[in-house]
């Protein structure tokens, strides 16, 4: 699971975007007209791109400055791909083109927030982005819009209704059809081939149970489920035994055809590493097994067989993608078992479950973000007032309850008219305020939430800063954490986009503020876009702070790794 997260203030589960509504254009400094409040890009098949445009027109009598939009979304599936201009003269129009693309059959929504300023004020204007993607095939259409435990349950229910073979029939189909190419069968581990049309001599080739029989697959239907069975020569089958899969780095005891038996880094547990060409196949077979039969274990094992391997299996699922041979094998097995392996047809679907081995459901996580620039509106007369609507979006996965609001420092020039007290995920609620002259710079609307969530301050003032354009054009580094929260087995990256690479620093802190790593020199740059991988050592902390500093400002982002205990 992936997302855009740009932040300066930590407020769990809440995204607040300051937006000005319900004001006559003649009353609003820097007034603009948006051609659309919502862009529904429509429906597409996965991997297809959708695009749509909207325009912003300067309806005021003065030049205005508009920032490129920040896109706030749980997943990075929307982008603004074309901007016509950032400075608009009176009656001039800017065209913005938004795109949508994803590999998942999910409906998405996001908010694009524009910072708008002129000599008399500054505020933010937001529009809603929506789009939906579907699988082109119908076999797994039942997975539309579900994730976590619900997705696991749906896949498990689908896989239950399979045809069960006898062990003899299963091996006959595997050696004679599913893994037979022009009369030859290839060892999953070594690549050695033999010529056969049926079950070969057991002294030469065996039926390898990738999920060992001693780890719970000793009885039908698991024992005869061809999706986790593979041809292997007798020697490699013997060496693999019931050892877990992993990366072997030392004390190699056996190595043939790219597969090896030995020890991994940091462990004394004997491990078997398959050759690169088979890593993804084995991973998808084991992910299938755990989804179909659960995370089974041996008699004396503490944890299920998949638990210690899930991280690297997810890696192998990506590094060794599905090829045509694996697709053909899956189709052959499905023709007799009457159910397909979802991870062959849709290898990306594992991204929508948190930990397949122990907890498919994603944890409740905070998703704090706000436009830190606030609102600055010049009010000419002490008798005038302006009503502002502040939308509050909850992009987390549980509701948030508003306890109280206040202006600090206290002021007679601002008042809360109404506010929704329960902010549900996936919807937009509003706080309505009324302001008049006399709100000093440094004043903030502070929203407090229940359950220990941090207070969110929103700067509000009727004193215009010396340079509103500087505020609008504030291009502090934008940070993307992918995926967030972290999922075991994923490549975890930090991505940044900056206006200048001069004096860029990127540091990682623990939740108490202790610096853990300075990664500034490790950023891989492509133009103004930087990317850096997070080490496994850092991923052992459940919560991290990523801080990026440039000559334009500083951005800080929470990163949730999925680890269980602080180090």
XYZ file of C-alpha atoms in Angstrom, residues 52 68-71 77-83 95-100 112:
19
model
C -8.722 15.463 -17.034
C 1.461 24.272 -8.098
C -1.062 22.063 -6.288
C -0.092 19.814 -3.414
C -1.914 16.490 -3.732
C -2.035 7.559 -7.833
C -2.871 11.159 -8.814
C -0.512 13.758 -10.274
C -0.688 17.247 -11.746
C 1.173 16.813 -15.018
C 0.761 20.168 -16.732
C 0.643 23.706 -15.379
C -5.103 25.196 -17.096
C -4.205 22.283 -14.824
C -4.089 18.697 -16.080
C -4.420 15.843 -13.593
C -3.637 12.193 -14.227
C -4.561 8.928 -12.525
C -5.469 19.010 -4.682
